[in-house]
């Protein structure tokens, strides 16, 4: 039996039946496993329960608010936040089991974990955001809080942090089809945040945005060293940077498109 440590593993899900077991099973030393589900129609919730998780159903609130809601449902103040397509490596699991008891007795706000990306079925080797990307994922809920944005949320710390060295893995987007669908959703959420802030639509920047985004990812972040997979990542990132600006311009020019797009995403099962 693996000794349990007093923290909660939290995973947010919606139709993650193919991935949730691997995620949950990679953290056998969590005293509690909690799945926050926002409307799965597959076997996600049943599989999660089979693998030791307590399931709470919550209508989707947006990434930041949903994570903050999840923190209120945890039985322990220390939380490990993973996505369903993420999982610990054995090396990180061992490092956490050795280091967490002392960390949880300290005044530390969070621990920074390093995420490695699996893309097109293989680990990326050189592309900088995919090799050791630092992310605050283990935290004390009274010393850290997720910002309330709809997408690209981050953990705001009120105290010091430590960094672990072994990685966890992100099995990102089984195909480019899933990636493009995610681009549509994330663009819509980002544009809604921009609308809330009444951000100006500067379409004249768009051609430069594409070039700069591609150069940043392909050259400065060393995507070119990963061959055509690096090119695909850079191209997709540049397209995302352009598309969300065009979509935001459309939202401002034609406000009715906000509702029609939301309806289309809902009918396609892509509303979150």
PDB file of C-alpha atoms in Angstrom:
ATOM      1  CA  UNK A   1       0.000   0.000   0.000  1.00  0.00           C
ATOM      2  CA  UNK A   2       1.251   3.479  -0.927  1.00  0.00           C
ATOM      3  CA  UNK A   3       1.164   5.847   2.101  1.00  0.00           C
ATOM      4  CA  UNK A   4      -1.434   8.555   1.523  1.00  0.00           C
ATOM      5  CA  UNK A   5      -0.572  12.225   1.872  1.00  0.00           C
ATOM      6  CA  UNK A   6      -3.189  14.786   3.023  1.00  0.00           C
ATOM      7  CA  UNK A   7      -3.898  16.625  -0.216  1.00  0.00           C
ATOM      8  CA  UNK A   8      -6.594  16.525  -2.894  1.00  0.00           C
ATOM      9  CA  UNK A   9      -5.979  15.721  -6.541  1.00  0.00           C
ATOM     10  CA  UNK A  10      -8.455  17.786  -8.585  1.00  0.00           C
ATOM     11  CA  UNK A  11      -9.297  17.049 -12.217  1.00  0.00           C
ATOM     12  CA  UNK A  12     -11.879  18.980 -14.255  1.00  0.00           C
ATOM     13  CA  UNK A  13     -13.623  16.876 -16.873  1.00  0.00           C
ATOM     14  CA  UNK A  14     -16.127  16.726 -19.672  1.00  0.00           C
ATOM     15  CA  UNK A  15     -16.165  13.606 -21.814  1.00  0.00           C
ATOM     16  CA  UNK A  16     -12.686  12.413 -20.837  1.00  0.00           C
ATOM     17  CA  UNK A  17     -13.410   8.687 -20.644  1.00  0.00           C
ATOM     18  CA  UNK A  18     -10.297   7.793 -22.643  1.00  0.00           C
ATOM     19  CA  UNK A  19      -7.912   9.716 -20.376  1.00  0.00           C
ATOM     20  CA  UNK A  20      -9.241  10.079 -16.847  1.00  0.00           C
ATOM     21  CA  UNK A  21      -8.089   6.690 -15.480  1.00  0.00           C
ATOM     22  CA  UNK A  22      -4.456   7.274 -16.445  1.00  0.00           C
ATOM     23  CA  UNK A  23      -4.507  10.706 -14.809  1.00  0.00           C
ATOM     24  CA  UNK A  24      -6.044   9.501 -11.544  1.00  0.00           C
ATOM     25  CA  UNK A  25      -3.893   6.387 -11.310  1.00  0.00           C
ATOM     26  CA  UNK A  26      -0.685   8.413 -11.676  1.00  0.00           C
ATOM     27  CA  UNK A  27      -1.238   9.901  -8.189  1.00  0.00           C
ATOM     28  CA  UNK A  28      -1.880   6.874  -5.950  1.00  0.00           C
ATOM     29  CA  UNK A  29      -0.635   8.715  -2.850  1.00  0.00           C
ATOM     30  CA  UNK A  30      -3.341  11.442  -2.817  1.00  0.00           C
ATOM     31  CA  UNK A  31      -5.619  11.099   0.205  1.00  0.00           C
ATOM     32  CA  UNK A  32      -8.495  12.388  -1.926  1.00  0.00           C
ATOM     33  CA  UNK A  33      -9.216  12.372  -5.640  1.00  0.00           C
ATOM     34  CA  UNK A  34     -11.879  14.796  -6.804  1.00  0.00           C
ATOM     35  CA  UNK A  35     -13.354  15.103 -10.283  1.00  0.00           C
ATOM     36  CA  UNK A  36     -15.366  18.207 -11.142  1.00  0.00           C
ATOM     37  CA  UNK A  37     -17.499  17.217 -14.121  1.00  0.00           C
ATOM     38  CA  UNK A  38     -19.373  19.696 -16.282  1.00  0.00           C
ATOM     39  CA  UNK A  39     -21.772  17.553 -18.232  1.00  0.00           C
ATOM     40  CA  UNK A  40     -20.068  14.396 -19.494  1.00  0.00           C
ATOM     41  CA  UNK A  41     -22.236  12.204 -21.692  1.00  0.00           C
ATOM     42  CA  UNK A  42     -19.743   9.330 -21.887  1.00  0.00           C
ATOM     43  CA  UNK A  43     -18.411   7.064 -19.112  1.00  0.00           C
ATOM     44  CA  UNK A  44     -16.095   9.671 -17.546  1.00  0.00           C
ATOM     45  CA  UNK A  45     -17.867   9.849 -14.189  1.00  0.00           C
ATOM     46  CA  UNK A  46     -18.274   6.082 -13.835  1.00  0.00           C
ATOM     47  CA  UNK A  47     -14.616   5.481 -14.682  1.00  0.00           C
ATOM     48  CA  UNK A  48     -13.521   8.211 -12.280  1.00  0.00           C
ATOM     49  CA  UNK A  49     -15.452   6.601  -9.421  1.00  0.00           C
ATOM     50  CA  UNK A  50     -14.007   3.202 -10.292  1.00  0.00           C
ATOM     51  CA  UNK A  51     -10.529   4.697  -9.970  1.00  0.00           C
ATOM     52  CA  UNK A  52     -11.149   6.143  -6.545  1.00  0.00           C
ATOM     53  CA  UNK A  53     -12.448   9.633  -7.268  1.00  0.00           C
ATOM     54  CA  UNK A  54     -15.349  11.491  -5.747  1.00  0.00           C
ATOM     55  CA  UNK A  55     -17.341  13.195  -8.506  1.00  0.00           C
ATOM     56  CA  UNK A  56     -19.012  16.590  -8.173  1.00  0.00           C
ATOM     57  CA  UNK A  57     -21.131  17.874 -11.033  1.00  0.00           C
ATOM     58  CA  UNK A  58     -20.927  21.580 -11.764  1.00  0.00           C
ATOM     59  CA  UNK A  59     -22.151  23.536 -14.767  1.00  0.00           C
ATOM     60  CA  UNK A  60     -19.230  25.105 -16.607  1.00  0.00           C
ATOM     61  CA  UNK A  61     -18.162  28.468 -15.170  1.00  0.00           C
ATOM     62  CA  UNK A  62     -15.044  29.182 -17.220  1.00  0.00           C
ATOM     63  CA  UNK A  63     -11.562  27.829 -16.533  1.00  0.00           C
ATOM     64  CA  UNK A  64     -10.549  30.150 -13.698  1.00  0.00           C
ATOM     65  CA  UNK A  65     -13.911  30.182 -11.872  1.00  0.00           C
ATOM     66  CA  UNK A  66     -14.289  26.416 -12.309  1.00  0.00           C
ATOM     67  CA  UNK A  67     -10.909  25.789 -10.686  1.00  0.00           C
ATOM     68  CA  UNK A  68     -11.770  28.115  -7.813  1.00  0.00           C
ATOM     69  CA  UNK A  69     -15.066  26.300  -7.321  1.00  0.00           C
ATOM     70  CA  UNK A  70     -13.176  23.014  -7.251  1.00  0.00           C
ATOM     71  CA  UNK A  71     -10.957  24.301  -4.445  1.00  0.00           C
ATOM     72  CA  UNK A  72     -14.030  24.872  -2.282  1.00  0.00           C
ATOM     73  CA  UNK A  73     -15.031  21.219  -2.684  1.00  0.00           C
ATOM     74  CA  UNK A  74     -11.723  19.742  -1.529  1.00  0.00           C
ATOM     75  CA  UNK A  75     -11.440  18.016   1.831  1.00  0.00           C
ATOM     76  CA  UNK A  76      -7.821  19.155   2.191  1.00  0.00           C
ATOM     77  CA  UNK A  77      -6.319  22.646   1.875  1.00  0.00           C
ATOM     78  CA  UNK A  78      -3.425  21.393  -0.253  1.00  0.00           C
ATOM     79  CA  UNK A  79      -4.422  20.742  -3.873  1.00  0.00           C
ATOM     80  CA  UNK A  80      -2.763  19.164  -6.891  1.00  0.00           C
ATOM     81  CA  UNK A  81      -4.470  20.387 -10.076  1.00  0.00           C
ATOM     82  CA  UNK A  82      -4.118  18.226 -13.186  1.00  0.00           C
ATOM     83  CA  UNK A  83      -6.031  18.151 -16.447  1.00  0.00           C
ATOM     84  CA  UNK A  84      -7.432  14.844 -17.647  1.00  0.00           C
ATOM     85  CA  UNK A  85      -4.800  14.628 -20.404  1.00  0.00           C
ATOM     86  CA  UNK A  86      -1.967  15.140 -17.909  1.00  0.00           C
ATOM     87  CA  UNK A  87      -0.316  12.598 -15.633  1.00  0.00           C
ATOM     88  CA  UNK A  88       2.676  12.255 -13.338  1.00  0.00           C
ATOM     89  CA  UNK A  89       5.804  10.437 -14.392  1.00  0.00           C
ATOM     90  CA  UNK A  90       7.103   7.843 -11.897  1.00  0.00           C
ATOM     91  CA  UNK A  91      10.063  10.140 -11.240  1.00  0.00           C
ATOM     92  CA  UNK A  92       7.836  13.059 -10.262  1.00  0.00           C
ATOM     93  CA  UNK A  93       5.564  10.823  -8.196  1.00  0.00           C
ATOM     94  CA  UNK A  94       8.624   9.665  -6.249  1.00  0.00           C
ATOM     95  CA  UNK A  95       9.898  13.238  -5.823  1.00  0.00           C
ATOM     96  CA  UNK A  96       6.536  14.437  -4.540  1.00  0.00           C
ATOM     97  CA  UNK A  97       6.176  11.576  -2.067  1.00  0.00           C
ATOM     98  CA  UNK A  98       9.591  12.392  -0.620  1.00  0.00           C
ATOM     99  CA  UNK A  99       9.210  16.182  -0.547  1.00  0.00           C
ATOM    100  CA  UNK A 100       5.563  16.984   0.109  1.00  0.00           C
ATOM    101  CA  UNK A 101       5.395  16.089   3.828  1.00  0.00           C
ATOM    102  CA  UNK A 102       7.905  18.815   4.705  1.00  0.00           C
ATOM    103  CA  UNK A 103       6.462  21.287   2.172  1.00  0.00           C
ATOM    104  CA  UNK A 104       2.941  20.958   3.567  1.00  0.00           C
ATOM    105  CA  UNK A 105       4.185  21.840   7.046  1.00  0.00           C
ATOM    106  CA  UNK A 106       5.789  25.045   5.773  1.00  0.00           C
ATOM    107  CA  UNK A 107       4.361  28.432   4.864  1.00  0.00           C
ATOM    108  CA  UNK A 108       4.890  27.805   1.157  1.00  0.00           C
ATOM    109  CA  UNK A 109       2.048  28.913  -1.114  1.00  0.00           C
ATOM    110  CA  UNK A 110       2.687  26.599  -4.054  1.00  0.00           C
ATOM    111  CA  UNK A 111       5.002  24.219  -5.825  1.00  0.00           C
ATOM    112  CA  UNK A 112       6.028  24.750  -9.440  1.00  0.00           C
ATOM    113  CA  UNK A 113       5.963  21.618 -11.590  1.00  0.00           C
ATOM    114  CA  UNK A 114       7.616  21.133 -14.973  1.00  0.00           C
ATOM    115  CA  UNK A 115       5.394  19.979 -17.837  1.00  0.00           C
ATOM    116  CA  UNK A 116       6.643  18.063 -20.876  1.00  0.00           C
ATOM    117  CA  UNK A 117       4.524  17.888 -24.023  1.00  0.00           C
ATOM    118  CA  UNK A 118       3.671  14.806 -26.054  1.00  0.00           C
ATOM    119  CA  UNK A 119       2.714  16.033 -29.530  1.00  0.00           C
ATOM    120  CA  UNK A 120       1.707  13.920 -32.514  1.00  0.00           C
ATOM    121  CA  UNK A 121       2.321  10.847 -30.404  1.00  0.00           C
ATOM    122  CA  UNK A 122       5.907  11.621 -29.368  1.00  0.00           C
ATOM    123  CA  UNK A 123       7.604  13.862 -26.778  1.00  0.00           C
ATOM    124  CA  UNK A 124       8.874  17.189 -28.065  1.00  0.00           C
ATOM    125  CA  UNK A 125      12.636  17.483 -27.587  1.00  0.00           C
ATOM    126  CA  UNK A 126      13.573  21.122 -28.215  1.00  0.00           C
ATOM    127  CA  UNK A 127      10.548  23.434 -28.429  1.00  0.00           C
ATOM    128  CA  UNK A 128      10.981  25.444 -25.239  1.00  0.00           C
ATOM    129  CA  UNK A 129       7.347  25.698 -23.963  1.00  0.00           C
ATOM    130  CA  UNK A 130       7.042  21.922 -24.401  1.00  0.00           C
ATOM    131  CA  UNK A 131      10.179  20.934 -22.507  1.00  0.00           C
ATOM    132  CA  UNK A 132      10.036  21.780 -18.832  1.00  0.00           C
ATOM    133  CA  UNK A 133       7.332  24.467 -18.949  1.00  0.00           C
ATOM    134  CA  UNK A 134       6.979  25.710 -15.375  1.00  0.00           C
ATOM    135  CA  UNK A 135       3.463  25.703 -13.961  1.00  0.00           C
ATOM    136  CA  UNK A 136       2.118  26.263 -10.441  1.00  0.00           C
ATOM    137  CA  UNK A 137      -0.043  23.193  -9.903  1.00  0.00           C
ATOM    138  CA  UNK A 138       0.361  22.155  -6.251  1.00  0.00           C
ATOM    139  CA  UNK A 139      -0.907  24.857  -3.918  1.00  0.00           C
ATOM    140  CA  UNK A 140      -2.532  25.795  -0.628  1.00  0.00           C
ATOM    141  CA  UNK A 141      -6.015  27.159  -1.316  1.00  0.00           C
ATOM    142  CA  UNK A 142      -5.673  29.848   1.380  1.00  0.00           C
ATOM    143  CA  UNK A 143      -2.423  31.131  -0.130  1.00  0.00           C
ATOM    144  CA  UNK A 144      -3.216  30.996  -3.848  1.00  0.00           C
ATOM    145  CA  UNK A 145      -6.172  31.558  -6.136  1.00  0.00           C
ATOM    146  CA  UNK A 146      -6.836  31.167  -9.854  1.00  0.00           C
ATOM    147  CA  UNK A 147      -7.591  34.387 -11.692  1.00  0.00           C
ATOM    148  CA  UNK A 148     -11.167  34.694 -12.940  1.00  0.00           C
ATOM    149  CA  UNK A 149     -10.579  34.534 -16.694  1.00  0.00           C
ATOM    150  CA  UNK A 150     -12.493  32.274 -19.049  1.00  0.00           C
ATOM    151  CA  UNK A 151      -9.345  30.742 -20.571  1.00  0.00           C
ATOM    152  CA  UNK A 152      -5.547  30.727 -20.085  1.00  0.00           C
ATOM    153  CA  UNK A 153      -6.009  30.964 -16.336  1.00  0.00           C
ATOM    154  CA  UNK A 154      -3.049  31.199 -13.960  1.00  0.00           C
ATOM    155  CA  UNK A 155      -2.532  30.724 -10.253  1.00  0.00           C
ATOM    156  CA  UNK A 156      -1.965  33.932  -8.280  1.00  0.00           C
ATOM    157  CA  UNK A 157       0.291  33.243  -5.290  1.00  0.00           C
ATOM    158  CA  UNK A 158       0.289  34.948  -1.921  1.00  0.00           C
ATOM    159  CA  UNK A 159       3.547  33.564  -0.600  1.00  0.00           C
ATOM    160  CA  UNK A 160       6.758  31.778  -1.655  1.00  0.00           C
ATOM    161  CA  UNK A 161       6.988  28.809  -3.989  1.00  0.00           C
ATOM    162  CA  UNK A 162       9.360  25.921  -4.607  1.00  0.00           C
ATOM    163  CA  UNK A 163      10.164  24.113  -7.845  1.00  0.00           C
ATOM    164  CA  UNK A 164      10.319  20.377  -8.450  1.00  0.00           C
ATOM    165  CA  UNK A 165      12.572  18.933 -11.113  1.00  0.00           C
ATOM    166  CA  UNK A 166      11.004  15.737 -12.492  1.00  0.00           C
ATOM    167  CA  UNK A 167       8.295  16.366 -15.109  1.00  0.00           C
ATOM    168  CA  UNK A 168       4.661  15.556 -15.531  1.00  0.00           C
ATOM    169  CA  UNK A 169       3.389  14.788 -19.019  1.00  0.00           C
ATOM    170  CA  UNK A 170       0.768  16.459 -21.185  1.00  0.00           C
ATOM    171  CA  UNK A 171      -0.605  14.196 -23.928  1.00  0.00           C
ATOM    172  CA  UNK A 172      -1.736  17.142 -25.982  1.00  0.00           C
ATOM    173  CA  UNK A 173      -4.511  16.898 -28.573  1.00  0.00           C
ATOM    174  CA  UNK A 174      -4.617  13.402 -30.104  1.00  0.00           C
ATOM    175  CA  UNK A 175      -4.775  14.986 -33.567  1.00  0.00           C
ATOM    176  CA  UNK A 176      -4.713  18.342 -35.291  1.00  0.00           C
ATOM    177  CA  UNK A 177      -8.491  18.046 -35.592  1.00  0.00           C
ATOM    178  CA  UNK A 178      -8.869  18.246 -31.794  1.00  0.00           C
ATOM    179  CA  UNK A 179      -6.356  21.103 -31.740  1.00  0.00           C
ATOM    180  CA  UNK A 180      -8.329  23.147 -34.269  1.00  0.00           C
ATOM    181  CA  UNK A 181     -11.546  22.566 -32.340  1.00  0.00           C
ATOM    182  CA  UNK A 182      -9.807  23.792 -29.202  1.00  0.00           C
ATOM    183  CA  UNK A 183      -8.584  26.872 -31.095  1.00  0.00           C
ATOM    184  CA  UNK A 184     -12.215  27.702 -31.917  1.00  0.00           C
ATOM    185  CA  UNK A 185     -13.292  27.353 -28.297  1.00  0.00           C
ATOM    186  CA  UNK A 186     -10.336  29.150 -26.731  1.00  0.00           C
ATOM    187  CA  UNK A 187     -10.654  32.004 -29.216  1.00  0.00           C
ATOM    188  CA  UNK A 188     -14.300  32.439 -28.311  1.00  0.00           C
ATOM    189  CA  UNK A 189     -13.521  32.494 -24.584  1.00  0.00           C
ATOM    190  CA  UNK A 190     -10.611  34.897 -25.013  1.00  0.00           C
ATOM    191  CA  UNK A 191     -12.738  37.254 -27.094  1.00  0.00           C
ATOM    192  CA  UNK A 192     -15.413  37.261 -24.381  1.00  0.00           C
ATOM    193  CA  UNK A 193     -12.771  38.362 -21.876  1.00  0.00           C
ATOM    194  CA  UNK A 194     -11.692  41.130 -24.262  1.00  0.00           C
ATOM    195  CA  UNK A 195     -15.304  42.247 -24.634  1.00  0.00           C
ATOM    196  CA  UNK A 196     -15.631  42.504 -20.863  1.00  0.00           C
ATOM    197  CA  UNK A 197     -12.628  44.847 -20.873  1.00  0.00           C
ATOM    198  CA  UNK A 198     -13.811  46.742 -23.994  1.00  0.00           C
ATOM    199  CA  UNK A 199     -10.459  46.148 -25.635  1.00  0.00           C
ATOM    200  CA  UNK A 200     -10.059  47.974 -28.965  1.00  0.00           C
ATOM    201  CA  UNK A 201     -10.000  45.792 -32.086  1.00  0.00           C
ATOM    202  CA  UNK A 202      -6.720  46.691 -33.794  1.00  0.00           C
ATOM    203  CA  UNK A 203      -7.027  44.732 -37.020  1.00  0.00           C
ATOM    204  CA  UNK A 204      -4.096  46.575 -38.584  1.00  0.00           C
ATOM    205  CA  UNK A 205      -1.836  44.572 -36.280  1.00  0.00           C
ATOM    206  CA  UNK A 206      -3.030  41.226 -37.624  1.00  0.00           C
ATOM    207  CA  UNK A 207      -0.473  40.621 -40.425  1.00  0.00           C
ATOM    208  CA  UNK A 208       2.369  41.471 -38.050  1.00  0.00           C
ATOM    209  CA  UNK A 209       0.883  39.302 -35.302  1.00  0.00           C
ATOM    210  CA  UNK A 210       1.019  36.227 -37.533  1.00  0.00           C
ATOM    211  CA  UNK A 211       4.640  36.791 -38.523  1.00  0.00           C
ATOM    212  CA  UNK A 212       5.828  37.596 -35.022  1.00  0.00           C
ATOM    213  CA  UNK A 213       3.979  34.644 -33.454  1.00  0.00           C
ATOM    214  CA  UNK A 214       5.435  32.239 -36.010  1.00  0.00           C
ATOM    215  CA  UNK A 215       8.970  33.594 -35.630  1.00  0.00           C
ATOM    216  CA  UNK A 216       8.721  33.416 -31.841  1.00  0.00           C
ATOM    217  CA  UNK A 217       7.639  29.778 -31.752  1.00  0.00           C
ATOM    218  CA  UNK A 218       9.551  28.409 -34.722  1.00  0.00           C
ATOM    219  CA  UNK A 219      12.875  30.178 -34.238  1.00  0.00           C
ATOM    220  CA  UNK A 220      13.180  31.836 -30.823  1.00  0.00           C
ATOM    221  CA  UNK A 221      11.537  28.930 -28.982  1.00  0.00           C
ATOM    222  CA  UNK A 222      13.488  26.397 -31.089  1.00  0.00           C
ATOM    223  CA  UNK A 223      10.499  24.739 -32.723  1.00  0.00           C
ATOM    224  CA  UNK A 224      12.539  24.252 -35.901  1.00  0.00           C
ATOM    225  CA  UNK A 225      14.753  21.751 -34.078  1.00  0.00           C
ATOM    226  CA  UNK A 226      11.743  19.429 -33.712  1.00  0.00           C
ATOM    227  CA  UNK A 227      11.322  19.240 -37.479  1.00  0.00           C
ATOM    228  CA  UNK A 228       7.903  19.317 -39.070  1.00  0.00           C
ATOM    229  CA  UNK A 229       6.201  18.861 -35.698  1.00  0.00           C
ATOM    230  CA  UNK A 230       7.820  22.113 -34.607  1.00  0.00           C
ATOM    231  CA  UNK A 231       6.594  23.774 -37.804  1.00  0.00           C
ATOM    232  CA  UNK A 232       3.059  22.517 -37.117  1.00  0.00           C
ATOM    233  CA  UNK A 233       3.109  23.937 -33.586  1.00  0.00           C
ATOM    234  CA  UNK A 234       4.390  27.324 -34.771  1.00  0.00           C
ATOM    235  CA  UNK A 235       1.887  27.499 -37.633  1.00  0.00           C
ATOM    236  CA  UNK A 236      -1.014  26.577 -35.344  1.00  0.00           C
ATOM    237  CA  UNK A 237       0.050  29.157 -32.733  1.00  0.00           C
ATOM    238  CA  UNK A 238       0.302  31.894 -35.366  1.00  0.00           C
ATOM    239  CA  UNK A 239      -3.106  30.976 -36.819  1.00  0.00           C
ATOM    240  CA  UNK A 240      -4.616  31.109 -33.324  1.00  0.00           C
ATOM    241  CA  UNK A 241      -3.107  34.549 -32.711  1.00  0.00           C
ATOM    242  CA  UNK A 242      -4.703  35.838 -35.926  1.00  0.00           C
ATOM    243  CA  UNK A 243      -8.040  34.046 -35.730  1.00  0.00           C
ATOM    244  CA  UNK A 244      -8.953  35.271 -32.264  1.00  0.00           C
ATOM    245  CA  UNK A 245      -8.334  38.868 -33.393  1.00  0.00           C
ATOM    246  CA  UNK A 246     -10.506  38.418 -36.466  1.00  0.00           C
ATOM    247  CA  UNK A 247     -13.212  36.819 -34.363  1.00  0.00           C
ATOM    248  CA  UNK A 248     -13.065  39.656 -31.846  1.00  0.00           C
ATOM    249  CA  UNK A 249     -13.400  42.183 -34.659  1.00  0.00           C
ATOM    250  CA  UNK A 250     -16.483  40.295 -35.892  1.00  0.00           C
ATOM    251  CA  UNK A 251     -18.008  40.261 -32.387  1.00  0.00           C
ATOM    252  CA  UNK A 252     -17.754  44.045 -32.250  1.00  0.00           C
ATOM    253  CA  UNK A 253     -18.953  44.631 -35.808  1.00  0.00           C
ATOM    254  CA  UNK A 254     -21.796  42.118 -35.617  1.00  0.00           C
ATOM    255  CA  UNK A 255     -22.913  41.548 -32.003  1.00  0.00           C
ATOM    256  CA  UNK A 256     -25.529  39.023 -33.137  1.00  0.00           C
ATOM    257  CA  UNK A 257     -22.681  36.665 -34.051  1.00  0.00           C
ATOM    258  CA  UNK A 258     -21.937  36.188 -30.354  1.00  0.00           C
ATOM    259  CA  UNK A 259     -25.158  34.261 -29.810  1.00  0.00           C
ATOM    260  CA  UNK A 260     -25.095  32.360 -33.099  1.00  0.00           C
ATOM    261  CA  UNK A 261     -21.514  31.238 -32.461  1.00  0.00           C
ATOM    262  CA  UNK A 262     -22.326  30.191 -28.902  1.00  0.00           C
ATOM    263  CA  UNK A 263     -25.253  28.152 -30.222  1.00  0.00           C
ATOM    264  CA  UNK A 264     -23.052  26.509 -32.866  1.00  0.00           C
ATOM    265  CA  UNK A 265     -20.434  25.578 -30.266  1.00  0.00           C
ATOM    266  CA  UNK A 266     -23.104  24.136 -27.992  1.00  0.00           C
ATOM    267  CA  UNK A 267     -24.649  22.054 -30.771  1.00  0.00           C
ATOM    268  CA  UNK A 268     -21.202  20.758 -31.649  1.00  0.00           C
ATOM    269  CA  UNK A 269     -20.397  19.919 -28.031  1.00  0.00           C
ATOM    270  CA  UNK A 270     -17.613  22.524 -27.973  1.00  0.00           C
ATOM    271  CA  UNK A 271     -19.121  25.035 -25.578  1.00  0.00           C
ATOM    272  CA  UNK A 272     -16.368  24.279 -23.029  1.00  0.00           C
TER     273      UNK A 272
END
